[in-house]
PDB file of N, CA and C in Angstrom:
ATOM      1  N   MET P  16     -47.914 -62.013 181.139  1.00 86.00           N
ATOM      2  CA  MET P  16     -47.343 -62.002 182.637  1.00 86.00           C
ATOM      3  C   MET P  16     -47.859 -60.735 183.283  1.00 86.00           C
ATOM      4  N   GLU P  17     -48.490 -60.907 184.491  1.00 93.00           N
ATOM      5  CA  GLU P  17     -48.750 -59.665 185.386  1.00 93.00           C
ATOM      6  C   GLU P  17     -47.957 -59.702 186.634  1.00 93.00           C
ATOM      7  N   THR P  18     -47.669 -58.387 186.991  1.00 96.00           N
ATOM      8  CA  THR P  18     -46.715 -58.156 188.239  1.00 96.00           C
ATOM      9  C   THR P  18     -47.194 -56.651 188.577  1.00 96.00           C
ATOM     10  N   GLU P  19     -46.797 -56.481 189.803  1.00 97.00           N
ATOM     11  CA  GLU P  19     -47.118 -55.030 190.481  1.00 97.00           C
ATOM     12  C   GLU P  19     -46.024 -54.188 190.032  1.00 97.00           C
ATOM     13  N   VAL P  20     -44.774 -54.754 189.978  1.00 97.00           N
ATOM     14  CA  VAL P  20     -43.656 -53.856 189.659  1.00 97.00           C
ATOM     15  C   VAL P  20     -42.781 -54.387 188.650  1.00 97.00           C
ATOM     16  N   VAL P  21     -42.293 -53.715 187.764  1.00 97.00           N
ATOM     17  CA  VAL P  21     -41.028 -54.232 186.801  1.00 97.00           C
ATOM     18  C   VAL P  21     -39.636 -53.453 187.238  1.00 97.00           C
ATOM     19  N   ILE P  22     -38.502 -54.128 187.380  1.00 97.00           N
ATOM     20  CA  ILE P  22     -37.396 -53.424 187.703  1.00 97.00           C
ATOM     21  C   ILE P  22     -36.613 -53.779 186.647  1.00 97.00           C
ATOM     22  N   VAL P  23     -35.975 -52.631 185.908  1.00 96.00           N
ATOM     23  CA  VAL P  23     -35.225 -52.826 184.987  1.00 96.00           C
ATOM     24  C   VAL P  23     -33.719 -52.573 185.190  1.00 96.00           C
ATOM     25  N   GLY P  24     -33.002 -53.745 185.120  1.00 90.00           N
ATOM     26  CA  GLY P  24     -31.586 -53.712 185.575  1.00 90.00           C
ATOM     27  C   GLY P  24     -31.336 -54.380 186.737  1.00 90.00           C
ATOM     28  N   GLY P  25     -30.200 -55.380 186.602  1.00 85.00           N
ATOM     29  CA  GLY P  25     -30.055 -56.440 187.763  1.00 85.00           C
ATOM     30  C   GLY P  25     -28.619 -55.816 188.432  1.00 85.00           C
ATOM     31  N   GLY P  26     -28.384 -54.734 188.466  1.00 81.00           N
ATOM     32  CA  GLY P  26     -27.211 -54.206 189.231  1.00 81.00           C
ATOM     33  C   GLY P  26     -27.610 -54.211 190.635  1.00 81.00           C
ATOM     34  N   PRO P  27     -26.728 -53.473 191.499  1.00 81.00           N
ATOM     35  CA  PRO P  27     -26.871 -53.520 193.004  1.00 81.00           C
ATOM     36  C   PRO P  27     -28.170 -52.786 193.445  1.00 81.00           C
ATOM     37  N   VAL P  28     -28.545 -51.855 192.745  1.00 87.00           N
ATOM     38  CA  VAL P  28     -29.849 -51.006 193.116  1.00 87.00           C
ATOM     39  C   VAL P  28     -31.073 -51.877 192.658  1.00 87.00           C
ATOM     40  N   GLY P  29     -31.091 -52.649 191.483  1.00 91.00           N
ATOM     41  CA  GLY P  29     -32.186 -53.433 190.976  1.00 91.00           C
ATOM     42  C   GLY P  29     -32.257 -54.593 191.941  1.00 91.00           C
ATOM     43  N   LEU P  30     -31.290 -55.335 192.202  1.00 88.00           N
ATOM     44  CA  LEU P  30     -31.198 -56.558 193.052  1.00 88.00           C
ATOM     45  C   LEU P  30     -31.714 -56.135 194.357  1.00 88.00           C
ATOM     46  N   SER P  31     -31.228 -55.063 195.001  1.00 89.00           N
ATOM     47  CA  SER P  31     -31.585 -54.713 196.313  1.00 89.00           C
ATOM     48  C   SER P  31     -33.079 -54.280 196.406  1.00 89.00           C
ATOM     49  N   LEU P  32     -33.584 -53.662 195.328  1.00 93.00           N
ATOM     50  CA  LEU P  32     -34.971 -53.392 195.205  1.00 93.00           C
ATOM     51  C   LEU P  32     -36.061 -54.661 195.152  1.00 93.00           C
ATOM     52  N   ALA P  33     -35.492 -55.511 194.350  1.00 94.00           N
ATOM     53  CA  ALA P  33     -36.079 -56.770 194.276  1.00 94.00           C
ATOM     54  C   ALA P  33     -36.205 -57.683 195.599  1.00 94.00           C
ATOM     55  N   VAL P  34     -35.176 -57.485 196.406  1.00 92.00           N
ATOM     56  CA  VAL P  34     -35.083 -58.190 197.601  1.00 92.00           C
ATOM     57  C   VAL P  34     -36.036 -57.575 198.654  1.00 92.00           C
ATOM     58  N   GLU P  35     -36.001 -56.214 198.607  1.00 92.00           N
ATOM     59  CA  GLU P  35     -36.702 -55.284 199.516  1.00 92.00           C
ATOM     60  C   GLU P  35     -38.282 -55.618 199.286  1.00 92.00           C
ATOM     61  N   LEU P  36     -38.629 -55.569 197.933  1.00 96.00           N
ATOM     62  CA  LEU P  36     -40.117 -55.675 197.641  1.00 96.00           C
ATOM     63  C   LEU P  36     -40.547 -57.264 197.901  1.00 96.00           C
ATOM     64  N   GLY P  37     -39.677 -58.021 197.726  1.00 94.00           N
ATOM     65  CA  GLY P  37     -40.007 -59.487 198.063  1.00 94.00           C
ATOM     66  C   GLY P  37     -40.253 -59.660 199.508  1.00 94.00           C
ATOM     67  N   TRP P  38     -39.513 -58.932 200.522  1.00 92.00           N
ATOM     68  CA  TRP P  38     -39.583 -59.084 201.897  1.00 92.00           C
ATOM     69  C   TRP P  38     -41.065 -58.439 202.171  1.00 92.00           C
ATOM     70  N   ARG P  39     -41.373 -57.468 201.528  1.00 95.00           N
ATOM     71  CA  ARG P  39     -42.736 -56.760 201.780  1.00 95.00           C
ATOM     72  C   ARG P  39     -43.907 -57.524 201.057  1.00 95.00           C
ATOM     73  N   GLY P  40     -43.546 -58.576 200.328  1.00 96.00           N
ATOM     74  CA  GLY P  40     -44.798 -59.379 199.718  1.00 96.00           C
ATOM     75  C   GLY P  40     -45.151 -58.661 198.491  1.00 96.00           C
ATOM     76  N   ILE P  41     -44.465 -57.886 197.996  1.00 97.00           N
ATOM     77  CA  ILE P  41     -44.920 -56.970 196.597  1.00 97.00           C
ATOM     78  C   ILE P  41     -44.321 -57.798 195.454  1.00 97.00           C
ATOM     79  N   ASP P  42     -45.039 -58.246 194.611  1.00 97.00           N
ATOM     80  CA  ASP P  42     -44.891 -59.027 193.346  1.00 97.00           C
ATOM     81  C   ASP P  42     -43.951 -58.083 192.411  1.00 97.00           C
ATOM     82  N   CYS P  43     -42.840 -58.732 191.939  1.00 97.00           N
ATOM     83  CA  CYS P  43     -42.204 -57.869 191.039  1.00 97.00           C
ATOM     84  C   CYS P  43     -41.358 -58.861 190.069  1.00 97.00           C
ATOM     85  N   ILE P  44     -40.923 -58.444 188.983  1.00 97.00           N
ATOM     86  CA  ILE P  44     -40.088 -59.073 188.046  1.00 97.00           C
ATOM     87  C   ILE P  44     -38.827 -58.147 187.735  1.00 97.00           C
ATOM     88  N   LEU P  45     -37.683 -58.929 187.744  1.00 95.00           N
ATOM     89  CA  LEU P  45     -36.494 -58.046 187.324  1.00 95.00           C
ATOM     90  C   LEU P  45     -36.005 -58.244 185.940  1.00 95.00           C
ATOM     91  N   LEU P  46     -35.763 -57.355 185.148  1.00 94.00           N
ATOM     92  CA  LEU P  46     -35.327 -57.558 183.727  1.00 94.00           C
ATOM     93  C   LEU P  46     -33.746 -57.103 183.619  1.00 94.00           C
ATOM     94  N   GLU P  47     -32.949 -57.915 183.098  1.00 88.00           N
ATOM     95  CA  GLU P  47     -31.649 -57.703 182.892  1.00 88.00           C
ATOM     96  C   GLU P  47     -31.208 -58.089 181.370  1.00 88.00           C
ATOM     97  N   ALA P  48     -30.688 -57.129 180.729  1.00 85.00           N
ATOM     98  CA  ALA P  48     -30.235 -57.322 179.302  1.00 85.00           C
ATOM     99  C   ALA P  48     -29.057 -58.175 179.066  1.00 85.00           C
ATOM    100  N   ARG P  49     -28.187 -58.095 180.078  1.00 77.00           N
ATOM    101  CA  ARG P  49     -26.850 -58.940 179.822  1.00 77.00           C
ATOM    102  C   ARG P  49     -27.114 -60.382 180.159  1.00 77.00           C
ATOM    103  N   ALA P  50     -26.415 -61.337 179.608  1.00 73.00           N
ATOM    104  CA  ALA P  50     -26.582 -62.692 180.063  1.00 73.00           C
ATOM    105  C   ALA P  50     -25.663 -62.799 181.308  1.00 73.00           C
ATOM    106  N   ARG P  51     -26.112 -64.046 182.073  1.00 69.00           N
ATOM    107  CA  ARG P  51     -25.450 -64.216 183.297  1.00 69.00           C
ATOM    108  C   ARG P  51     -23.897 -64.238 183.139  1.00 69.00           C
ATOM    109  N   GLY P  52     -23.192 -63.820 184.000  1.00 66.00           N
ATOM    110  CA  GLY P  52     -21.629 -63.873 183.908  1.00 66.00           C
ATOM    111  C   GLY P  52     -21.053 -63.101 182.682  1.00 66.00           C
ATOM    112  N   SER P  53     -21.884 -62.185 182.215  1.00 66.00           N
ATOM    113  CA  SER P  53     -21.253 -61.547 180.864  1.00 66.00           C
ATOM    114  C   SER P  53     -20.308 -60.394 181.312  1.00 66.00           C
ATOM    115  N   ALA P  54     -20.024 -59.893 182.482  1.00 63.00           N
ATOM    116  CA  ALA P  54     -19.241 -58.848 182.821  1.00 63.00           C
ATOM    117  C   ALA P  54     -17.721 -59.287 182.596  1.00 63.00           C
ATOM    118  N   ARG P  55     -17.119 -58.567 181.922  1.00 60.00           N
ATOM    119  CA  ARG P  55     -15.670 -58.953 181.649  1.00 60.00           C
ATOM    120  C   ARG P  55     -14.661 -58.213 182.587  1.00 60.00           C
ATOM    121  N   PHE P  56     -15.193 -57.345 183.408  1.00 57.00           N
ATOM    122  CA  PHE P  56     -14.197 -56.693 184.226  1.00 57.00           C
ATOM    123  C   PHE P  56     -15.134 -56.331 185.500  1.00 57.00           C
ATOM    124  N   PRO P  57     -14.318 -56.114 186.662  1.00 54.00           N
ATOM    125  CA  PRO P  57     -15.005 -55.730 187.955  1.00 54.00           C
ATOM    126  C   PRO P  57     -15.785 -54.507 187.670  1.00 54.00           C
ATOM    127  N   THR P  58     -17.082 -54.515 188.139  1.00 62.00           N
ATOM    128  CA  THR P  58     -17.937 -53.128 187.915  1.00 62.00           C
ATOM    129  C   THR P  58     -18.166 -52.476 189.273  1.00 62.00           C
ATOM    130  N   ALA P  59     -17.615 -53.039 190.439  1.00 64.00           N
ATOM    131  CA  ALA P  59     -17.675 -52.226 191.799  1.00 64.00           C
ATOM    132  C   ALA P  59     -16.501 -51.482 191.725  1.00 64.00           C
ATOM    133  N   ASN P  60     -16.706 -50.111 191.988  1.00 62.00           N
ATOM    134  CA  ASN P  60     -15.611 -49.313 191.975  1.00 62.00           C
ATOM    135  C   ASN P  60     -15.132 -48.731 193.422  1.00 62.00           C
ATOM    136  N   HIS P  61     -16.170 -48.995 194.320  1.00 69.00           N
ATOM    137  CA  HIS P  61     -16.020 -48.441 195.761  1.00 69.00           C
ATOM    138  C   HIS P  61     -16.845 -49.275 196.731  1.00 69.00           C
ATOM    139  N   ILE P  62     -16.528 -49.760 197.743  1.00 75.00           N
ATOM    140  CA  ILE P  62     -17.440 -50.398 198.682  1.00 75.00           C
ATOM    141  C   ILE P  62     -17.287 -49.601 200.027  1.00 75.00           C
ATOM    142  N   SER P  63     -18.203 -48.805 200.420  1.00 77.00           N
ATOM    143  CA  SER P  63     -18.064 -47.916 201.629  1.00 77.00           C
ATOM    144  C   SER P  63     -18.595 -48.641 202.678  1.00 77.00           C
ATOM    145  N   VAL P  64     -18.472 -47.991 203.944  1.00 80.00           N
ATOM    146  CA  VAL P  64     -19.198 -48.405 205.142  1.00 80.00           C
ATOM    147  C   VAL P  64     -20.680 -48.503 204.939  1.00 80.00           C
ATOM    148  N   ARG P  65     -21.243 -47.519 204.314  1.00 84.00           N
ATOM    149  CA  ARG P  65     -22.831 -47.430 204.202  1.00 84.00           C
ATOM    150  C   ARG P  65     -23.148 -48.640 203.232  1.00 84.00           C
ATOM    151  N   THR P  66     -22.342 -48.921 202.219  1.00 84.00           N
ATOM    152  CA  THR P  66     -22.543 -50.001 201.438  1.00 84.00           C
ATOM    153  C   THR P  66     -22.704 -51.359 202.163  1.00 84.00           C
ATOM    154  N   MET P  67     -21.478 -51.491 202.966  1.00 84.00           N
ATOM    155  CA  MET P  67     -21.604 -52.521 203.865  1.00 84.00           C
ATOM    156  C   MET P  67     -22.705 -52.509 204.876  1.00 84.00           C
ATOM    157  N   GLU P  68     -23.283 -51.674 205.318  1.00 87.00           N
ATOM    158  CA  GLU P  68     -24.284 -51.662 206.275  1.00 87.00           C
ATOM    159  C   GLU P  68     -25.597 -52.138 205.420  1.00 87.00           C
ATOM    160  N   GLN P  69     -25.814 -51.702 204.009  1.00 87.00           N
ATOM    161  CA  GLN P  69     -26.797 -52.329 203.211  1.00 87.00           C
ATOM    162  C   GLN P  69     -26.629 -53.732 203.108  1.00 87.00           C
ATOM    163  N   LEU P  70     -25.379 -54.197 202.885  1.00 87.00           N
ATOM    164  CA  LEU P  70     -25.064 -55.616 202.575  1.00 87.00           C
ATOM    165  C   LEU P  70     -25.396 -56.464 203.816  1.00 87.00           C
ATOM    166  N   ARG P  71     -25.064 -55.866 205.086  1.00 89.00           N
ATOM    167  CA  ARG P  71     -25.433 -56.402 206.392  1.00 89.00           C
ATOM    168  C   ARG P  71     -27.053 -56.696 206.500  1.00 89.00           C
ATOM    169  N   ARG P  72     -27.740 -55.631 205.962  1.00 88.00           N
ATOM    170  CA  ARG P  72     -29.113 -55.802 206.006  1.00 88.00           C
ATOM    171  C   ARG P  72     -29.664 -56.929 205.189  1.00 88.00           C
ATOM    172  N   LEU P  73     -29.042 -57.066 204.172  1.00 86.00           N
ATOM    173  CA  LEU P  73     -29.312 -58.058 203.221  1.00 86.00           C
ATOM    174  C   LEU P  73     -28.816 -59.415 203.618  1.00 86.00           C
ATOM    175  N   GLY P  74     -27.893 -59.434 204.670  1.00 87.00           N
ATOM    176  CA  GLY P  74     -27.425 -60.700 205.167  1.00 87.00           C
ATOM    177  C   GLY P  74     -26.318 -61.361 204.582  1.00 87.00           C
ATOM    178  N   ILE P  75     -25.503 -60.487 203.840  1.00 85.00           N
ATOM    179  CA  ILE P  75     -24.295 -60.929 203.100  1.00 85.00           C
ATOM    180  C   ILE P  75     -23.033 -60.126 203.384  1.00 85.00           C
ATOM    181  N   SER P  76     -23.157 -59.199 204.485  1.00 85.00           N
ATOM    182  CA  SER P  76     -21.891 -58.473 204.664  1.00 85.00           C
ATOM    183  C   SER P  76     -20.584 -59.318 205.064  1.00 85.00           C
ATOM    184  N   GLU P  77     -20.888 -60.344 205.786  1.00 86.00           N
ATOM    185  CA  GLU P  77     -19.863 -61.201 206.290  1.00 86.00           C
ATOM    186  C   GLU P  77     -19.118 -62.006 205.111  1.00 86.00           C
ATOM    187  N   GLU P  78     -20.010 -62.436 204.088  1.00 85.00           N
ATOM    188  CA  GLU P  78     -19.422 -63.038 202.976  1.00 85.00           C
ATOM    189  C   GLU P  78     -18.610 -62.002 202.120  1.00 85.00           C
ATOM    190  N   VAL P  79     -18.945 -60.801 201.991  1.00 80.00           N
ATOM    191  CA  VAL P  79     -18.408 -59.901 201.198  1.00 80.00           C
ATOM    192  C   VAL P  79     -17.050 -59.411 201.957  1.00 80.00           C
ATOM    193  N   SER P  80     -17.145 -59.264 203.266  1.00 79.00           N
ATOM    194  CA  SER P  80     -15.964 -58.942 204.110  1.00 79.00           C
ATOM    195  C   SER P  80     -14.796 -59.950 204.013  1.00 79.00           C
ATOM    196  N   SER P  81     -15.283 -61.177 203.950  1.00 79.00           N
ATOM    197  CA  SER P  81     -14.286 -62.295 203.754  1.00 79.00           C
ATOM    198  C   SER P  81     -13.293 -62.262 202.542  1.00 79.00           C
ATOM    199  N   VAL P  82     -13.897 -61.345 201.621  1.00 75.00           N
ATOM    200  CA  VAL P  82     -13.137 -61.215 200.263  1.00 75.00           C
ATOM    201  C   VAL P  82     -12.146 -60.049 200.408  1.00 75.00           C
ATOM    202  N   PHE P  83     -12.472 -59.158 201.273  1.00 68.00           N
ATOM    203  CA  PHE P  83     -11.584 -57.985 201.355  1.00 68.00           C
ATOM    204  C   PHE P  83     -11.104 -57.835 202.781  1.00 68.00           C
ATOM    205  N   PRO P  84      -9.648 -58.486 202.909  1.00 62.00           N
ATOM    206  CA  PRO P  84      -8.968 -58.393 204.170  1.00 62.00           C
ATOM    207  C   PRO P  84      -9.082 -56.987 204.936  1.00 62.00           C
ATOM    208  N   ALA P  85      -9.031 -56.920 206.264  1.00 60.00           N
ATOM    209  CA  ALA P  85      -8.997 -55.787 206.947  1.00 60.00           C
ATOM    210  C   ALA P  85      -7.780 -54.915 206.673  1.00 60.00           C
ATOM    211  N   GLU P  86      -6.730 -55.495 206.346  1.00 59.00           N
ATOM    212  CA  GLU P  86      -5.403 -54.743 205.824  1.00 59.00           C
ATOM    213  C   GLU P  86      -5.598 -54.006 204.714  1.00 59.00           C
ATOM    214  N   TRP P  87      -6.552 -54.209 203.896  1.00 57.00           N
ATOM    215  CA  TRP P  87      -6.559 -53.409 202.601  1.00 57.00           C
ATOM    216  C   TRP P  87      -7.127 -52.067 202.841  1.00 57.00           C
ATOM    217  N   GLY P  88      -7.506 -51.823 204.071  1.00 62.00           N
ATOM    218  CA  GLY P  88      -7.893 -50.424 204.623  1.00 62.00           C
ATOM    219  C   GLY P  88      -8.087 -49.362 203.389  1.00 62.00           C
ATOM    220  N   GLY P  89      -7.234 -48.315 203.441  1.00 67.00           N
ATOM    221  CA  GLY P  89      -7.575 -47.221 202.350  1.00 67.00           C
ATOM    222  C   GLY P  89      -6.852 -47.407 201.145  1.00 67.00           C
ATOM    223  N   ASP P  90      -6.433 -48.628 200.923  1.00 71.00           N
ATOM    224  CA  ASP P  90      -5.656 -48.738 199.602  1.00 71.00           C
ATOM    225  C   ASP P  90      -6.781 -48.793 198.464  1.00 71.00           C
ATOM    226  N   TRP P  91      -6.262 -48.545 197.199  1.00 75.00           N
ATOM    227  CA  TRP P  91      -7.049 -48.829 196.032  1.00 75.00           C
ATOM    228  C   TRP P  91      -6.563 -50.100 195.491  1.00 75.00           C
ATOM    229  N   ILE P  92      -7.472 -51.049 195.109  1.00 78.00           N
ATOM    230  CA  ILE P  92      -6.854 -52.314 194.529  1.00 78.00           C
ATOM    231  C   ILE P  92      -7.710 -52.609 193.406  1.00 78.00           C
ATOM    232  N   GLY P  93      -7.129 -53.029 192.390  1.00 81.00           N
ATOM    233  CA  GLY P  93      -7.788 -53.731 191.157  1.00 81.00           C
ATOM    234  C   GLY P  93      -7.658 -55.149 191.164  1.00 81.00           C
ATOM    235  N   ILE P  94      -8.772 -55.807 191.093  1.00 82.00           N
ATOM    236  CA  ILE P  94      -8.920 -57.302 191.194  1.00 82.00           C
ATOM    237  C   ILE P  94      -9.574 -57.907 189.840  1.00 82.00           C
ATOM    238  N   THR P  95      -9.350 -58.956 189.505  1.00 83.00           N
ATOM    239  CA  THR P  95     -10.000 -59.524 188.249  1.00 83.00           C
ATOM    240  C   THR P  95     -11.449 -59.797 188.446  1.00 83.00           C
ATOM    241  N   HIS P  96     -11.836 -60.038 189.692  1.00 77.00           N
ATOM    242  CA  HIS P  96     -13.278 -60.204 190.006  1.00 77.00           C
ATOM    243  C   HIS P  96     -13.505 -60.478 191.526  1.00 77.00           C
ATOM    244  N   ILE P  97     -14.560 -60.379 192.135  1.00 72.00           N
ATOM    245  CA  ILE P  97     -14.783 -60.493 193.504  1.00 72.00           C
ATOM    246  C   ILE P  97     -14.193 -62.001 193.803  1.00 72.00           C
ATOM    247  N   GLY P  98     -13.279 -61.986 194.719  1.00 76.00           N
ATOM    248  CA  GLY P  98     -12.479 -63.280 195.096  1.00 76.00           C
ATOM    249  C   GLY P  98     -11.574 -63.535 194.086  1.00 76.00           C
ATOM    250  N   GLY P  99     -11.169 -62.807 192.981  1.00 82.00           N
ATOM    251  CA  GLY P  99     -10.163 -63.039 192.101  1.00 82.00           C
ATOM    252  C   GLY P  99      -8.823 -62.623 192.552  1.00 82.00           C
ATOM    253  N   PHE P 100      -7.984 -62.431 191.445  1.00 87.00           N
ATOM    254  CA  PHE P 100      -6.596 -62.275 191.682  1.00 87.00           C
ATOM    255  C   PHE P 100      -6.402 -60.634 191.845  1.00 87.00           C
ATOM    256  N   GLU P 101      -5.639 -60.207 192.701  1.00 90.00           N
ATOM    257  CA  GLU P 101      -5.059 -58.770 192.758  1.00 90.00           C
ATOM    258  C   GLU P 101      -4.173 -58.415 191.461  1.00 90.00           C
ATOM    259  N   VAL P 102      -4.411 -57.344 190.698  1.00 92.00           N
ATOM    260  CA  VAL P 102      -3.587 -56.976 189.545  1.00 92.00           C
ATOM    261  C   VAL P 102      -2.962 -55.647 189.797  1.00 92.00           C
ATOM    262  N   ALA P 103      -3.265 -54.885 190.741  1.00 89.00           N
ATOM    263  CA  ALA P 103      -2.735 -53.561 191.076  1.00 89.00           C
ATOM    264  C   ALA P 103      -3.074 -52.997 192.293  1.00 89.00           C
ATOM    265  N   ARG P 104      -2.356 -52.219 192.869  1.00 85.00           N
ATOM    266  CA  ARG P 104      -2.626 -51.685 194.248  1.00 85.00           C
ATOM    267  C   ARG P 104      -1.868 -50.330 194.388  1.00 85.00           C
ATOM    268  N   ILE P 105      -2.685 -49.290 194.865  1.00 81.00           N
ATOM    269  CA  ILE P 105      -2.137 -48.032 195.283  1.00 81.00           C
ATOM    270  C   ILE P 105      -2.286 -47.875 196.827  1.00 81.00           C
ATOM    271  N   GLU P 106      -1.338 -47.993 197.620  1.00 78.00           N
ATOM    272  CA  GLU P 106      -1.451 -47.974 198.994  1.00 78.00           C
ATOM    273  C   GLU P 106      -1.777 -46.548 199.602  1.00 78.00           C
ATOM    274  N   ASP P 107      -2.757 -46.526 200.550  1.00 72.00           N
ATOM    275  CA  ASP P 107      -3.252 -45.246 201.119  1.00 72.00           C
ATOM    276  C   ASP P 107      -3.945 -44.254 199.929  1.00 72.00           C
ATOM    277  N   ALA P 108      -4.550 -44.839 199.120  1.00 66.00           N
ATOM    278  CA  ALA P 108      -5.091 -44.009 198.103  1.00 66.00           C
ATOM    279  C   ALA P 108      -6.363 -43.121 198.501  1.00 66.00           C
ATOM    280  N   LEU P 109      -7.077 -43.420 199.552  1.00 60.00           N
ATOM    281  CA  LEU P 109      -8.161 -42.773 199.921  1.00 60.00           C
ATOM    282  C   LEU P 109      -7.869 -41.559 200.593  1.00 60.00           C
ATOM    283  N   SER P 110      -8.365 -40.389 200.198  1.00 52.00           N
ATOM    284  CA  SER P 110      -7.902 -39.107 200.661  1.00 52.00           C
ATOM    285  C   SER P 110      -9.007 -38.685 202.037  1.00 52.00           C
ATOM    286  N   THR P 111     -10.084 -39.606 201.922  1.00 52.00           N
ATOM    287  CA  THR P 111     -11.056 -39.432 203.064  1.00 52.00           C
ATOM    288  C   THR P 111     -10.508 -40.099 204.380  1.00 52.00           C
ATOM    289  N   PRO P 112     -10.999 -39.565 205.409  1.00 50.00           N
ATOM    290  CA  PRO P 112     -10.513 -40.283 206.715  1.00 50.00           C
ATOM    291  C   PRO P 112     -11.167 -41.538 206.818  1.00 50.00           C
ATOM    292  N   LYS P 113     -10.565 -42.444 207.696  1.00 57.00           N
ATOM    293  CA  LYS P 113     -11.019 -43.925 207.992  1.00 57.00           C
ATOM    294  C   LYS P 113     -12.383 -43.723 208.476  1.00 57.00           C
ATOM    295  N   PRO P 114     -13.401 -44.741 208.428  1.00 55.00           N
ATOM    296  CA  PRO P 114     -14.573 -44.722 209.008  1.00 55.00           C
ATOM    297  C   PRO P 114     -14.582 -44.485 210.694  1.00 55.00           C
ATOM    298  N   LEU P 115     -15.462 -43.873 211.237  1.00 60.00           N
ATOM    299  CA  LEU P 115     -15.435 -43.626 212.583  1.00 60.00           C
ATOM    300  C   LEU P 115     -16.125 -44.967 213.184  1.00 60.00           C
ATOM    301  N   ASP P 116     -15.980 -45.080 214.488  1.00 70.00           N
ATOM    302  CA  ASP P 116     -16.386 -46.307 215.211  1.00 70.00           C
ATOM    303  C   ASP P 116     -17.958 -46.121 215.501  1.00 70.00           C
ATOM    304  N   ASP P 117     -18.749 -45.516 214.531  1.00 79.00           N
ATOM    305  CA  ASP P 117     -20.193 -45.591 214.740  1.00 79.00           C
ATOM    306  C   ASP P 117     -20.968 -46.541 213.877  1.00 79.00           C
ATOM    307  N   SER P 118     -20.398 -47.472 213.266  1.00 78.00           N
ATOM    308  CA  SER P 118     -20.973 -48.536 212.547  1.00 78.00           C
ATOM    309  C   SER P 118     -20.290 -49.933 212.894  1.00 78.00           C
ATOM    310  N   PRO P 119     -21.231 -50.906 212.794  1.00 77.00           N
ATOM    311  CA  PRO P 119     -20.706 -52.145 213.134  1.00 77.00           C
ATOM    312  C   PRO P 119     -19.943 -52.760 211.801  1.00 77.00           C
ATOM    313  N   GLU P 120     -19.800 -52.010 210.735  1.00 76.00           N
ATOM    314  CA  GLU P 120     -19.082 -52.357 209.543  1.00 76.00           C
ATOM    315  C   GLU P 120     -17.935 -51.511 209.397  1.00 76.00           C
ATOM    316  N   ARG P 121     -17.014 -52.031 208.525  1.00 70.00           N
ATOM    317  CA  ARG P 121     -15.841 -51.278 208.039  1.00 70.00           C
ATOM    318  C   ARG P 121     -15.740 -50.938 206.766  1.00 70.00           C
TER     319      ARG P 121
END
């Protein structure tokens, strides 16, 4: 098999890179060691405004936002998986200020 780029790891960075290269017409292959659906626990530990801006660029920010209600604000929430059940919550856990109104995302 021949390709221009080999991407090792199908996490957020690897997947984003594969999409970006695809948009630019660059042939690539993504290699992932884990089997599909093998994560036993949530692997995202923070979704920031900048993350949401990147997801908007990929065309999936609305889908991700639908999983996280606006009232979750600065709380820390443990969930079983994206779209899963809430198992723990610490209200107002974030010590950083809420995002400013300079982004279309929250």
